CSV table of C-alpha atoms and ligand atoms in Angstrom, one decimal:
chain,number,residue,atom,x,y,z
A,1,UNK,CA,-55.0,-44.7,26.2
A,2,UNK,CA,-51.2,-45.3,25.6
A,3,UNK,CA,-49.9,-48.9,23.5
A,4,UNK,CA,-47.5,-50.6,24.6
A,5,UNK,CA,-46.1,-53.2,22.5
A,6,UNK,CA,-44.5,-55.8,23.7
A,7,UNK,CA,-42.1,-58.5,21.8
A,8,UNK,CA,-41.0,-61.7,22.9
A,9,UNK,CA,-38.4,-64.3,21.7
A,10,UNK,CA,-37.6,-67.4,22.5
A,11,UNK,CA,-35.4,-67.3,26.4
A,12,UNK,CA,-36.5,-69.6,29.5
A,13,UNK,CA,-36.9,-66.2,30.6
A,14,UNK,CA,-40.1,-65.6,28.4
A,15,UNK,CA,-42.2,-66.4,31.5
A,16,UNK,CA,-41.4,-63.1,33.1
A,17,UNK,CA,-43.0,-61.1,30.3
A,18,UNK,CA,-46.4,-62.5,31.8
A,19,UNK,CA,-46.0,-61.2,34.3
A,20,UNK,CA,-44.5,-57.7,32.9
A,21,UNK,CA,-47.9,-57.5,30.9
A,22,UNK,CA,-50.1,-58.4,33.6
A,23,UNK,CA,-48.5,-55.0,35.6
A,24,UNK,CA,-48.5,-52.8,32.6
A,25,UNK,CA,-52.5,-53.8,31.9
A,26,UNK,CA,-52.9,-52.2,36.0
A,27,UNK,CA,-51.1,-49.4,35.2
A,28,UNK,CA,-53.9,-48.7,32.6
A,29,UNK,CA,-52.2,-49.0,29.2
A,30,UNK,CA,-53.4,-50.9,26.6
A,31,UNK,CA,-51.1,-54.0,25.7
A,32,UNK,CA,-49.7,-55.7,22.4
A,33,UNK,CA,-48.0,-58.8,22.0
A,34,UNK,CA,-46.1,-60.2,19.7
A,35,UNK,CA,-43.8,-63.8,20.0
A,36,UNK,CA,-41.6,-65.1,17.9
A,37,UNK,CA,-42.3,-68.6,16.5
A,38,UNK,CA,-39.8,-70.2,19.1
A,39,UNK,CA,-40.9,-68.2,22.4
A,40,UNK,CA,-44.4,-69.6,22.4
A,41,UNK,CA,-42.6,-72.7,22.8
A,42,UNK,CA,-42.4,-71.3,26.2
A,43,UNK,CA,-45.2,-69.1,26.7
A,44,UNK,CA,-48.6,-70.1,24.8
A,45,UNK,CA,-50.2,-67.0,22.6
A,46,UNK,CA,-53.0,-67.8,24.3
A,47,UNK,CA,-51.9,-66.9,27.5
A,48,UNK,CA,-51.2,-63.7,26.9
A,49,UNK,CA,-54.4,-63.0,25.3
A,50,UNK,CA,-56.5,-63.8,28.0
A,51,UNK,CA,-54.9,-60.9,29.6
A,52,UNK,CA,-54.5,-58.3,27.1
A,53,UNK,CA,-57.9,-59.1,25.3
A,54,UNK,CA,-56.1,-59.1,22.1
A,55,UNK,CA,-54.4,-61.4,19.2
A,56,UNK,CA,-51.4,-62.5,20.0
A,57,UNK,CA,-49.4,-61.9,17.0
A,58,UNK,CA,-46.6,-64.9,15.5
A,59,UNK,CA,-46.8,-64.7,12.0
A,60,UNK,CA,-46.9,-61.8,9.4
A,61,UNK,CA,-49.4,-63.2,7.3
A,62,UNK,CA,-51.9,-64.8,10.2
A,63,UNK,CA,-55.2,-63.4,9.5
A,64,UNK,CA,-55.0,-61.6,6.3
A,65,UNK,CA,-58.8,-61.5,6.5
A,66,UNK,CA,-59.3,-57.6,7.1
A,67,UNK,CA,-56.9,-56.6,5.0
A,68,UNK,CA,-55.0,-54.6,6.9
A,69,UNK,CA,-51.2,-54.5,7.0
A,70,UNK,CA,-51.2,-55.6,10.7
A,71,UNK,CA,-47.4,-55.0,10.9
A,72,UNK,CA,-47.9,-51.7,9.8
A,73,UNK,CA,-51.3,-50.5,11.8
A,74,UNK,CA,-49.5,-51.8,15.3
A,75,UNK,CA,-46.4,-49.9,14.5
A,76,UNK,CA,-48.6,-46.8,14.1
A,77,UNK,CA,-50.6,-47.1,17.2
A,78,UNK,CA,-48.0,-47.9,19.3
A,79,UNK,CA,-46.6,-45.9,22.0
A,80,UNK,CA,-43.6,-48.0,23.4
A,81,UNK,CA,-42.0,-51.1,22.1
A,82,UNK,CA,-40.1,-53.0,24.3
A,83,UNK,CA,-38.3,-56.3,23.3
A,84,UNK,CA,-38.2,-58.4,26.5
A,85,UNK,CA,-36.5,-60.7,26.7
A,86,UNK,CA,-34.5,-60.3,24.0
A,87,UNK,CA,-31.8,-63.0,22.5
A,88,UNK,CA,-28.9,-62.6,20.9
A,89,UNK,CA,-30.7,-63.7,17.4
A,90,UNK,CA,-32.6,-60.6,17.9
A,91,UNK,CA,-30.3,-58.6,18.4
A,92,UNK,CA,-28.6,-59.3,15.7
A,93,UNK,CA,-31.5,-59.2,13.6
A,94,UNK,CA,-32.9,-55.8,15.3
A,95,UNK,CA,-29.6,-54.0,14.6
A,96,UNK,CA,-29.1,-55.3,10.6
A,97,UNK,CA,-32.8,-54.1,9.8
A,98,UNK,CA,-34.0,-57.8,8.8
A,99,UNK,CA,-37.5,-58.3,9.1
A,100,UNK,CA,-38.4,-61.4,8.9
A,101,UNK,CA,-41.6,-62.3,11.4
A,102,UNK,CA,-44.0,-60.0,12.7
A,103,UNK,CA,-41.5,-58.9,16.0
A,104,UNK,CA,-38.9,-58.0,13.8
A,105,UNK,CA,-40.9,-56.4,10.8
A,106,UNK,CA,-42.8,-54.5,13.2
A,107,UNK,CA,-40.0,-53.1,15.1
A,108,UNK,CA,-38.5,-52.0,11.8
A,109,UNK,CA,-41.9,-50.2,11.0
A,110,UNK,CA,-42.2,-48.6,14.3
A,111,UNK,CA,-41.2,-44.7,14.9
A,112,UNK,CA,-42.3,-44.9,19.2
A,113,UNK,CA,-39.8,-45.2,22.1
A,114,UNK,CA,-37.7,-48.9,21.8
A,115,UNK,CA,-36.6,-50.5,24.5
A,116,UNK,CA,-34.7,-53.8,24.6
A,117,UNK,CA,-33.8,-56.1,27.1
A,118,UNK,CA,-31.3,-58.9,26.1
A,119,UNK,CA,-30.9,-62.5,27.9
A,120,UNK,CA,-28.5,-64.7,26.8
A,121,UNK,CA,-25.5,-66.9,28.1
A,122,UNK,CA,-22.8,-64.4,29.5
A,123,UNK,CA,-20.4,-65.1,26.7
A,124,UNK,CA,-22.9,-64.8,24.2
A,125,UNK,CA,-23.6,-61.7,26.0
A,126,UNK,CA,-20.1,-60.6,26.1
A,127,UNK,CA,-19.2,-61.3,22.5
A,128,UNK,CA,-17.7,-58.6,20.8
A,129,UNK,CA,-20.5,-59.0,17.8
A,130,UNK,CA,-23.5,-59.1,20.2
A,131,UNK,CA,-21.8,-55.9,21.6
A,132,UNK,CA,-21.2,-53.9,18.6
A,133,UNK,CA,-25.4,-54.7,17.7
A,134,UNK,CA,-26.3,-53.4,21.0
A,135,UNK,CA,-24.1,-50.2,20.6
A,136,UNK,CA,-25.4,-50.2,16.9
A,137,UNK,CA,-28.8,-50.0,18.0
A,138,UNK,CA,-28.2,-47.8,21.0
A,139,UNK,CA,-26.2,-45.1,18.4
A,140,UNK,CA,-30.0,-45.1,17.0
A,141,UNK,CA,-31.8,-44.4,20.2
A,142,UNK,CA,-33.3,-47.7,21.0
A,143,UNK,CA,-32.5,-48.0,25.0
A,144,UNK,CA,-31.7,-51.0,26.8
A,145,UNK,CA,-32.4,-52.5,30.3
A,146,UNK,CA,-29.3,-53.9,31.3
A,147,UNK,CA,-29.3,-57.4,32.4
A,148,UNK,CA,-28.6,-58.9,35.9
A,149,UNK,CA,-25.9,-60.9,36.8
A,150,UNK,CA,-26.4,-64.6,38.5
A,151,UNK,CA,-26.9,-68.0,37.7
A,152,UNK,CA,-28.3,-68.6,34.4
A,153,UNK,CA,-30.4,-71.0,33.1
A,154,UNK,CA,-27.8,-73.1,31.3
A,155,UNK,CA,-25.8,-73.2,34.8
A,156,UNK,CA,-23.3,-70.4,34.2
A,157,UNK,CA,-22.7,-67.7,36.6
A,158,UNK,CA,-22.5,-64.2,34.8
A,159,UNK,CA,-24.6,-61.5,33.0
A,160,UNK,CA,-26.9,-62.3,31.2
A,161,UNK,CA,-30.1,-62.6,32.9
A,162,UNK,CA,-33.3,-61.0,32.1
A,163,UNK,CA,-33.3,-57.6,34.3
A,164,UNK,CA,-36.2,-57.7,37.0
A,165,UNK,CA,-40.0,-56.9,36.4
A,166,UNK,CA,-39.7,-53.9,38.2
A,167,UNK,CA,-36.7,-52.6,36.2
A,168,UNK,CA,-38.9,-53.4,32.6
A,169,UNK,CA,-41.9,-52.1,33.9
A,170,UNK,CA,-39.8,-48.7,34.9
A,171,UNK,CA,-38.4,-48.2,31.6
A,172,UNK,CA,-41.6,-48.2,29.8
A,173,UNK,CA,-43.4,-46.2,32.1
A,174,UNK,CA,-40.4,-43.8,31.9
A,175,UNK,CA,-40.8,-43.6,28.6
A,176,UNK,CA,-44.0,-42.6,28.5
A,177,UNK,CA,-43.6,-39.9,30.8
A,178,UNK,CA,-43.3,-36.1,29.7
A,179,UNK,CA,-39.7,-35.6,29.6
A,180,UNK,CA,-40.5,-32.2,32.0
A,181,UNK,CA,-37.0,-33.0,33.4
A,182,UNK,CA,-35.1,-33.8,30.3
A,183,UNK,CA,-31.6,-32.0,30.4
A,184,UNK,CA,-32.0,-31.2,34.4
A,185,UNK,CA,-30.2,-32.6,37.3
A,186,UNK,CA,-31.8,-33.7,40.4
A,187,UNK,CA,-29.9,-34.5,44.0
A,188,UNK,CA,-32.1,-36.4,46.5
A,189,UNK,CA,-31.1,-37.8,49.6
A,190,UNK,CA,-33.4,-41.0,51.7
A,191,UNK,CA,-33.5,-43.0,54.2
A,192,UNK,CA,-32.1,-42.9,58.0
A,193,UNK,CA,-28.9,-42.2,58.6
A,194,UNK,CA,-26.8,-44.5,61.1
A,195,UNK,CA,-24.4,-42.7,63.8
A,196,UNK,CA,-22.5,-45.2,65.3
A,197,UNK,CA,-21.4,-45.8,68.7
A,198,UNK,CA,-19.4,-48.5,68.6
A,199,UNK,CA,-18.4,-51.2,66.1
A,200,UNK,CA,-21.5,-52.5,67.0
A,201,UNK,CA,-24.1,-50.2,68.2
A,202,UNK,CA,-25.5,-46.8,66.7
A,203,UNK,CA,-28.1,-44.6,66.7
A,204,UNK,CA,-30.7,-44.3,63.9
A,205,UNK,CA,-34.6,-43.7,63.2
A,206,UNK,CA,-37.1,-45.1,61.3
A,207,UNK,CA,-37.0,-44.0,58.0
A,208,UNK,CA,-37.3,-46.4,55.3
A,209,UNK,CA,-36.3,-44.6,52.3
A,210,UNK,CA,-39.7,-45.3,50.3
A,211,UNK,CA,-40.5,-41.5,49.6
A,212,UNK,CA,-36.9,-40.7,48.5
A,213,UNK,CA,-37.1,-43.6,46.5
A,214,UNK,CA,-40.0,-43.3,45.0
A,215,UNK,CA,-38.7,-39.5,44.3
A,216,UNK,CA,-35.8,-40.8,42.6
A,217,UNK,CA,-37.5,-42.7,40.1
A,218,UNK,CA,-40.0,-40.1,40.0
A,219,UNK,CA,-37.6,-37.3,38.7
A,220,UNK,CA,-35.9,-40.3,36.3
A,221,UNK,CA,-39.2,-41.1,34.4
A,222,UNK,CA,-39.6,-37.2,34.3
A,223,UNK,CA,-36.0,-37.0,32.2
A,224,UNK,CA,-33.6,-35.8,34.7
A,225,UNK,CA,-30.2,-37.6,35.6
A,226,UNK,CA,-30.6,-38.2,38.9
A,227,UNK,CA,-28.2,-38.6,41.9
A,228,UNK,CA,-29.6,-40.5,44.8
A,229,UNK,CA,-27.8,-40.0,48.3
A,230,UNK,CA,-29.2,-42.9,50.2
A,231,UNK,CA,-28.6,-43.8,54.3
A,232,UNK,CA,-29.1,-47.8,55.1
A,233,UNK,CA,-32.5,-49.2,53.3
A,234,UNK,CA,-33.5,-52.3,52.6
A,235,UNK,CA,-34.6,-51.2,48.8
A,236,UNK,CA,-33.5,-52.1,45.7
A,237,UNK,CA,-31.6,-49.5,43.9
A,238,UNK,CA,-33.3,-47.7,41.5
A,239,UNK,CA,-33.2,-48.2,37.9
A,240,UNK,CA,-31.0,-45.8,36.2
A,241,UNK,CA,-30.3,-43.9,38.8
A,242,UNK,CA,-26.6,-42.8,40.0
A,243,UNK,CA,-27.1,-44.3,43.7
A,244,UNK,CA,-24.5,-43.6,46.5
A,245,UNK,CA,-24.6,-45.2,49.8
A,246,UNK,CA,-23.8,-43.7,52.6
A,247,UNK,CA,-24.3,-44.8,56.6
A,248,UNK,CA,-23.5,-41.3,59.0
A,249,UNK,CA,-24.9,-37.8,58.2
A,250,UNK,CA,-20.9,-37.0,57.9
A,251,UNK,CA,-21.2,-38.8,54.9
A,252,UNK,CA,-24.3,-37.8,53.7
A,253,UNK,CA,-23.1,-34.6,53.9
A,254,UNK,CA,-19.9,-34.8,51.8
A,255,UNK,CA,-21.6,-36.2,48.7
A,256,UNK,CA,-24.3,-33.9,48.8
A,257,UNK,CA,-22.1,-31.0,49.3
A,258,UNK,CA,-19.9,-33.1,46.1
A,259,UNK,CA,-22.8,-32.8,43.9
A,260,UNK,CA,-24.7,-29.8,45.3
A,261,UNK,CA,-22.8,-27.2,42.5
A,262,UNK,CA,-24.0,-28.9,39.6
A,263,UNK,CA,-27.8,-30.0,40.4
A,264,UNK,CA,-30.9,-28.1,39.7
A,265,UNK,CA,-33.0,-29.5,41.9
A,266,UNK,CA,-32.5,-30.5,45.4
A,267,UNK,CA,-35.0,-32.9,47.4
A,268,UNK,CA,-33.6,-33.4,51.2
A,269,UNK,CA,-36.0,-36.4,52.1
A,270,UNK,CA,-33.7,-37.9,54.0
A,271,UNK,CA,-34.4,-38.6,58.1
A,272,UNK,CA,-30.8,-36.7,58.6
A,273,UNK,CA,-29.7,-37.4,62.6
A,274,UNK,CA,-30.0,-34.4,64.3
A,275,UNK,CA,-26.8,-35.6,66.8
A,276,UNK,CA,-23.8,-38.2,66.5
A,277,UNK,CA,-22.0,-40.0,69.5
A,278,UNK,CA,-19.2,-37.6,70.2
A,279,UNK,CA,-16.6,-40.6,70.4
A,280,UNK,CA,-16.5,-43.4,68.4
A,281,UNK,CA,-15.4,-46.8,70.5
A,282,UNK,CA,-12.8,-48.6,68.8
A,283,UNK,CA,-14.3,-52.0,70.9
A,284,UNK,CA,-17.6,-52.8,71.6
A,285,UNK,CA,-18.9,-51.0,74.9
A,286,UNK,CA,-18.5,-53.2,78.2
A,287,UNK,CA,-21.8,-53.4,80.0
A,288,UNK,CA,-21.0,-53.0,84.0
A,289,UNK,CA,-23.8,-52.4,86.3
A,290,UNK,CA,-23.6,-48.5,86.4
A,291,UNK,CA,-26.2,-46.4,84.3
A,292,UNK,CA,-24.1,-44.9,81.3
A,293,UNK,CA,-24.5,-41.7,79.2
A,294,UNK,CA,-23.1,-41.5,75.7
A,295,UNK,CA,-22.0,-37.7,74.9
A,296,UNK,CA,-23.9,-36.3,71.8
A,297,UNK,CA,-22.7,-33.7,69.7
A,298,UNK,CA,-24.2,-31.5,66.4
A,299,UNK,CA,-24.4,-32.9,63.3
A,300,UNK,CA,-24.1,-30.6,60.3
A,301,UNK,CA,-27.6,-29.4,59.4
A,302,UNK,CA,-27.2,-30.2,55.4
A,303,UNK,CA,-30.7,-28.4,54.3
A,304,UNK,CA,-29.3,-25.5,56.2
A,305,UNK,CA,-26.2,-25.3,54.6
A,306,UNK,CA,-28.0,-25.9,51.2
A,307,UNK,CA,-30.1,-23.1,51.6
A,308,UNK,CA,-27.4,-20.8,52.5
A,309,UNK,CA,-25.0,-21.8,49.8
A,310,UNK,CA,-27.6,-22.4,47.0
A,311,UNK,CA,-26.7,-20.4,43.4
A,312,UNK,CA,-29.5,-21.6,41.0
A,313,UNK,CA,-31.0,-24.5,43.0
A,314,UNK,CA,-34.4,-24.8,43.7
A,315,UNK,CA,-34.1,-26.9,47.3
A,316,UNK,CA,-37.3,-29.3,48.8
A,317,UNK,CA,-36.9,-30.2,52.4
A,318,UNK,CA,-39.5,-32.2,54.1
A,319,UNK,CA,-40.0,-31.8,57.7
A,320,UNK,CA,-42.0,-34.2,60.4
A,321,UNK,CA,-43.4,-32.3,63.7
A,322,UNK,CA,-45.5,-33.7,66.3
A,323,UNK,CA,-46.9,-30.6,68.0
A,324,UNK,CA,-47.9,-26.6,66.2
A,325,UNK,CA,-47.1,-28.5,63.1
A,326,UNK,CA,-47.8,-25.9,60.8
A,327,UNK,CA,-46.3,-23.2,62.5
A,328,UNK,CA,-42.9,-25.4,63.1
A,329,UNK,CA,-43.0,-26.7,59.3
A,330,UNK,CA,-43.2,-22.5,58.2
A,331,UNK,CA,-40.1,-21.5,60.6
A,332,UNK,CA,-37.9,-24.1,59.3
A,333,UNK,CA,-38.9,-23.3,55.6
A,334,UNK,CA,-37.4,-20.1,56.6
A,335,UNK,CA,-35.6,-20.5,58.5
A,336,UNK,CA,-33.4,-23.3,56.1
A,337,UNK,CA,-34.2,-21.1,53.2
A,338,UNK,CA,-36.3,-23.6,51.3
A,339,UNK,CA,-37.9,-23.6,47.9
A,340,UNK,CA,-40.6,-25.8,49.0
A,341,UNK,CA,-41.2,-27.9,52.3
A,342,UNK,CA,-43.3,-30.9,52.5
A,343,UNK,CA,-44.9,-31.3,56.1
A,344,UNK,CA,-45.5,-35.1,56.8
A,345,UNK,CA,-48.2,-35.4,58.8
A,346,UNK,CA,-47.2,-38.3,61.5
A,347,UNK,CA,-50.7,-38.5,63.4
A,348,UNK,CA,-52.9,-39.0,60.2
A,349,UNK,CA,-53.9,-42.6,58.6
A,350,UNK,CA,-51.8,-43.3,55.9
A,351,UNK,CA,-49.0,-41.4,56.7
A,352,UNK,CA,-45.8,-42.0,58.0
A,353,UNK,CA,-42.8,-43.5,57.6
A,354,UNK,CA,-42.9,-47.5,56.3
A,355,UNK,CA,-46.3,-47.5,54.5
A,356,UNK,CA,-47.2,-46.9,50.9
A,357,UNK,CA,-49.1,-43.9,51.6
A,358,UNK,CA,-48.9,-40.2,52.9
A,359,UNK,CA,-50.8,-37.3,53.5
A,360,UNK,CA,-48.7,-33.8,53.6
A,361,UNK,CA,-48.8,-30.6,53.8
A,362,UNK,CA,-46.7,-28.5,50.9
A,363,UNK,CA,-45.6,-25.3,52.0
A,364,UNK,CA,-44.3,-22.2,49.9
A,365,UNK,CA,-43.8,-19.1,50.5
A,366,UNK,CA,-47.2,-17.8,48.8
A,367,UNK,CA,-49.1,-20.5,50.8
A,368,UNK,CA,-49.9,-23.8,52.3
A,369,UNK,CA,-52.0,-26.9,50.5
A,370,UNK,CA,-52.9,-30.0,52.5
A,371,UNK,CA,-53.1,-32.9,50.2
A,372,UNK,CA,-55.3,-35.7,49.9
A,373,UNK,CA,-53.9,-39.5,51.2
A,374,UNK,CA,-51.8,-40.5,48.1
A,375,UNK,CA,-49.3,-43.2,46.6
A,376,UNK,CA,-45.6,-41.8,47.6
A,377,UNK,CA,-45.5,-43.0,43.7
A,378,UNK,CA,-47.8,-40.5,42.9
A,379,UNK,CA,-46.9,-37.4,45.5
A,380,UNK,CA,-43.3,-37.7,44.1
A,381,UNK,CA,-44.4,-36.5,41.1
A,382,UNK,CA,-46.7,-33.7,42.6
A,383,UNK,CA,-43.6,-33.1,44.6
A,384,UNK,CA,-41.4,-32.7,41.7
A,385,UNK,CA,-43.8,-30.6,39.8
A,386,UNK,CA,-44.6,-28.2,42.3
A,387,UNK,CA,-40.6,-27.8,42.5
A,388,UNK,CA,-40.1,-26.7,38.8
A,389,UNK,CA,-43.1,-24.3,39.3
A,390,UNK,CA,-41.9,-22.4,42.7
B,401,C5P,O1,-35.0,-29.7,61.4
B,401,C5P,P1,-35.5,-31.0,60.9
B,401,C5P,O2,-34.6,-32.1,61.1
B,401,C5P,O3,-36.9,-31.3,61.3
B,401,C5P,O4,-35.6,-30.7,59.3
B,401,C5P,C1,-35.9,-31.7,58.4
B,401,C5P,C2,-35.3,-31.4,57.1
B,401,C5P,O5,-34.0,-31.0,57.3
B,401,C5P,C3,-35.3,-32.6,56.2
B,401,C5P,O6,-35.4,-32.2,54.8
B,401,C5P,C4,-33.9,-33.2,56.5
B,401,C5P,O7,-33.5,-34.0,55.3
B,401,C5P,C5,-33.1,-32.0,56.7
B,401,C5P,N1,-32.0,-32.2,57.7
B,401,C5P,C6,-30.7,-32.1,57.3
B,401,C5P,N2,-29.7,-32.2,58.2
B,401,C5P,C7,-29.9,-32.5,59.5
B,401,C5P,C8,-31.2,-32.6,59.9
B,401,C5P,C9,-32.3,-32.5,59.0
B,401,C5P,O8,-30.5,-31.8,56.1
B,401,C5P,N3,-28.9,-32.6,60.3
């Protein structure tokens, strides 16, 4: 089982970390905390030993009665360290090698992965020496989750708030991932695309981007630098991931086609619109009491030209068919010239577009495997595998 350690000081925002701990103890991973004197002003020890089971650690010298060099025995067993949330004391401290409580004497003993997360007042944020620590500590490998931007405890409007749960909880499961990616660069487009009829009106589907998304941070926690090409969701960017926004398949089709020459991996997950209105109206549409048609022309099919254009790409497209689904899904992996094609399979439980879930078919050219119902979590990365091994 993998140890996470995680370090507190003293920020209004110390009640998050509760939280953070409660989700990395479901994802399985066995969780250490350690506070500084003045964060369990906010958060009791206690409380976070009822849910990691464990000593909260404060002091150095707390419970000296087994001997062992507690600092130095958590250091070793640890897998991550994250400091969250992290002040600009710490900081300081962190980057000048003081150790001075347990938090900061067992980040100096520790060799694992170091993650910090500051939150502080924007212009203590923003102050050139709180800077030059971060960059300090970043020039000696220890990552950071930048923080968010809003109102801040003390009232002011700026950066400096503690980043989201999510965002934490990302950053240590990334690194704890095998870095299978590490060095590669990975393209994937998500979500509907919108083709609009009138400044008003367009035509779309109902894709909601959770599979590419879910790919995205996928292929991140694997190591790669990842490009995400996204049509209109209602999810939250990614963490560390270069997301573009786009609306029409036009679109979607110039950035990929901007990035295309310099990815290794390409993952079309996107619900591309087959057609576009062929005009645009400059004013919304008059109703009158006549049926209407709107004219629909071709949109460029972007997997197609990937597959026809690709140098040292390996290329995922995903396809959804309602009828001969297999046989449909196998033609267009030809037919587009794919590495690998997932088959979505609308009609089964758990499938489809808005849940959590989906049950597919992967198709290569040696053969086809149905999967069992997964997390689209956890079939991104079977997805992502599969794609470094065809
Ligand atoms: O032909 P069909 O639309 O079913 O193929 C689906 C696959 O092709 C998906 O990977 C989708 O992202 C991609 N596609 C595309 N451009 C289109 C239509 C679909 O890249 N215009």
């Amino acid at each position: 089982m993998k140890t996470v350690i995680v370090g507190i000081s003293s920020s209004v925002a110390a009640f998050k970390s509760v939280q953070l701990v409660s989700d990395l103890l479901k994802e399985g991973l066995d969780v250490e905390v350690i506070e500084t004197k003045n964060a369990t002003e906010f958060v009791t020890p206690l409380q976070f030993s009822s849910l990691t089971k464990h000593k909260t650690y404060v002091n150095t010298f707390d419970r000296v009665e087994n001997y062992d060099v507690e600092h130095i025995s958590l250091a070793k067993k640890a897998d991550v360290f994250i400091v969250a949330p992290a002040t600009a004391n710490v900081i300081a401290k962190l980057a000048n090698g003081i150790a001075e409580d347990m938090l900061t004497t067992t980040f100096l003993a520790c060799d694992c992965e170091k993650i910090i997360a500051p939150a502080m007042n924007t212009k203590m944020y923003e102050n050139p020496i709180t800077q030059e620590n971060i960059e300090k500590l970043k020039k000696y490998g220890v990552k950071f989750v930048e923080p968010a931007t809003g109102l801040l405890a003390c009232g002011d409007e700026g950066k400096g708030k503690l980043a989201s749960v999510d965002d934490l909880k990302e950053a240590v499961l990334s690194s704890l991932r095998e870095k299978k990616l590490a060095g590669r660069k990975v393209l994937i487009t998500a979500g509907p695309t919108m083709e609009a009829i009138d400044p008003v009106r367009f035509i779309s589907n109902h894709s909601s981007g959770k599979q590419g998304y879910a790919l995205a941070k996928a292929a991140k926690n694997l190591g790669a630098e990842v490009t995400l090409v996204s049509g209109p969701v209602s999810i939250k960017e990614p963490y560390g991931v270069n997301t573009i926004k786009v609306k029409s398949a036009l679109e979607m089709f110039e950035e990929v086609k901007k990035h295309f020459d310099e990815v290794d991996y390409v993952v079309m997950s996107a619900a591309v619109a087959d057609y576009r209105p062929k005009n645009v109206a400059s004013q919304k549409l008059k109703k009158s009491d006549d049926d209407m048609s709107i004219e629909l022309v071709r949109n460029p099919d972007i997997l197609k030209y990937l597959g026809e254009h690709k140098t040292k790409q390996k290329i995922c497209g995903f396809a959804m068919e309602t009828e001969n689904q297999l046989e449909n899904a196998t033609k267009k992996f030809f037919g587009k010239n794919c590495d690998l094609l997932v088959l979505n399979d609308l009609f089964e439980k758990g499938a489809g577009f808005k849940g959590d879930t989906n049950v597919v078919t992967l198709i290569t050219k040696e053969n086809n495997e149905k999967l069992e119902m997964m997390s689209k979590e956890e079939l991104s990365y079977v997805i992502l595998n599969k794609l470094m091994e065809v």
